């Protein structure tokens, strides 16, 4: 499992961040609490990640701290009816 991504923050909204790493731009879904902690675009950023895959899509979720990522993981794995988007 890939547990973090570190690179240059090239764009950010309250729900997404684009992290460029070795020529690839990764779209990372983030909560508003993480968006508030992001540095300015064009600078280095590290996000703690959880990857979720379906048959037709691979989605990356990013968090400012490992604790936030671990809470997200607990929500989607142990709470009935809660998926990645709502967690």
Short mmCIF file of C-alpha atoms in Angstrom, two decimals:
data_model
loop_
_atom_site.label_atom_id
_atom_site.label_comp_id
_atom_site.label_asym_id
_atom_site.label_seq_id
_atom_site.Cartn_x
_atom_site.Cartn_y
_atom_site.Cartn_z
CA UNK A 1 0.00 0.00 0.00
CA UNK A 2 1.25 3.49 -0.83
CA UNK A 3 0.96 5.48 2.40
CA UNK A 4 2.12 8.95 1.36
CA UNK A 5 2.90 11.19 -1.57
CA UNK A 6 5.44 13.99 -1.52
CA UNK A 7 6.01 16.45 -4.32
CA UNK A 8 5.16 19.93 -5.54
CA UNK A 9 1.64 21.25 -4.96
CA UNK A 10 0.60 22.56 -8.39
CA UNK A 11 -3.09 23.30 -7.68
CA UNK A 12 -5.55 23.10 -4.82
CA UNK A 13 -9.26 23.52 -4.12
CA UNK A 14 -11.14 22.82 -0.89
CA UNK A 15 -11.69 19.21 -2.07
CA UNK A 16 -8.72 18.36 -4.34
CA UNK A 17 -4.98 18.85 -4.56
CA UNK A 18 -2.70 18.17 -7.51
CA UNK A 19 0.72 16.91 -6.44
CA UNK A 20 3.38 16.66 -9.13
CA UNK A 21 5.96 13.96 -8.61
CA UNK A 22 8.56 12.94 -11.21
CA UNK A 23 6.56 14.41 -14.08
CA UNK A 24 3.21 12.91 -13.05
CA UNK A 25 0.38 15.01 -11.62
CA UNK A 26 -1.62 13.09 -9.03
CA UNK A 27 -5.14 14.27 -8.21
CA UNK A 28 -5.71 13.70 -4.51
CA UNK A 29 -9.12 14.03 -2.84
CA UNK A 30 -8.76 15.90 0.44
CA UNK A 31 -11.05 17.00 3.26
CA UNK A 32 -11.49 20.70 3.99
CA UNK A 33 -9.42 20.32 7.16
CA UNK A 34 -6.44 19.24 5.06
CA UNK A 35 -7.06 21.95 2.46
CA UNK A 36 -6.72 24.55 5.21
CA UNK A 37 -3.25 23.22 6.07
CA UNK A 38 -1.82 23.09 2.53
CA UNK A 39 1.15 25.28 1.65
CA UNK A 40 1.00 27.76 -1.22
CA UNK A 41 1.07 26.30 -4.72
CA UNK A 42 4.51 25.78 -6.17
CA UNK A 43 6.00 24.52 -2.91
CA UNK A 44 6.68 21.06 -1.49
CA UNK A 45 3.87 19.14 0.16
CA UNK A 46 3.49 15.72 1.78
CA UNK A 47 0.11 14.03 2.13
CA UNK A 48 -0.62 10.79 3.95
CA UNK A 49 -2.69 8.71 1.58
CA UNK A 50 -5.26 5.98 1.29
CA UNK A 51 -5.86 4.53 -2.17
CA UNK A 52 -9.25 3.12 -3.13
CA UNK A 53 -9.81 1.08 -6.27
CA UNK A 54 -12.84 -0.06 -8.18
CA UNK A 55 -12.96 -1.92 -11.45
CA UNK A 56 -12.84 1.28 -13.52
CA UNK A 57 -11.19 3.83 -11.23
CA UNK A 58 -8.32 4.36 -8.80
CA UNK A 59 -8.92 7.17 -6.31
CA UNK A 60 -6.38 8.71 -3.94
CA UNK A 61 -7.45 10.30 -0.64
CA UNK A 62 -4.93 12.52 1.14
CA UNK A 63 -4.65 13.83 4.68
CA UNK A 64 -2.42 16.24 6.57
CA UNK A 65 -1.56 13.73 9.31
CA UNK A 66 -1.32 9.95 9.67
CA UNK A 67 -3.97 10.11 12.42
CA UNK A 68 -6.51 11.67 10.03
CA UNK A 69 -5.77 8.97 7.44
CA UNK A 70 -6.12 6.22 10.03
CA UNK A 71 -9.47 7.60 11.20
CA UNK A 72 -10.67 7.65 7.58
CA UNK A 73 -9.59 4.02 7.18
CA UNK A 74 -11.46 3.00 10.34
CA UNK A 75 -14.61 4.75 9.11
CA UNK A 76 -14.69 2.99 5.74
CA UNK A 77 -13.72 -0.41 7.10
CA UNK A 78 -15.85 -0.58 10.27
CA UNK A 79 -18.90 1.66 9.89
CA UNK A 80 -21.72 0.13 7.88
CA UNK A 81 -22.96 2.29 5.03
CA UNK A 82 -19.96 4.66 5.05
CA UNK A 83 -17.87 4.68 1.90
CA UNK A 84 -14.76 6.67 0.98
CA UNK A 85 -16.65 9.67 -0.41
CA UNK A 86 -18.80 10.15 2.68
CA UNK A 87 -16.06 9.33 5.20
#
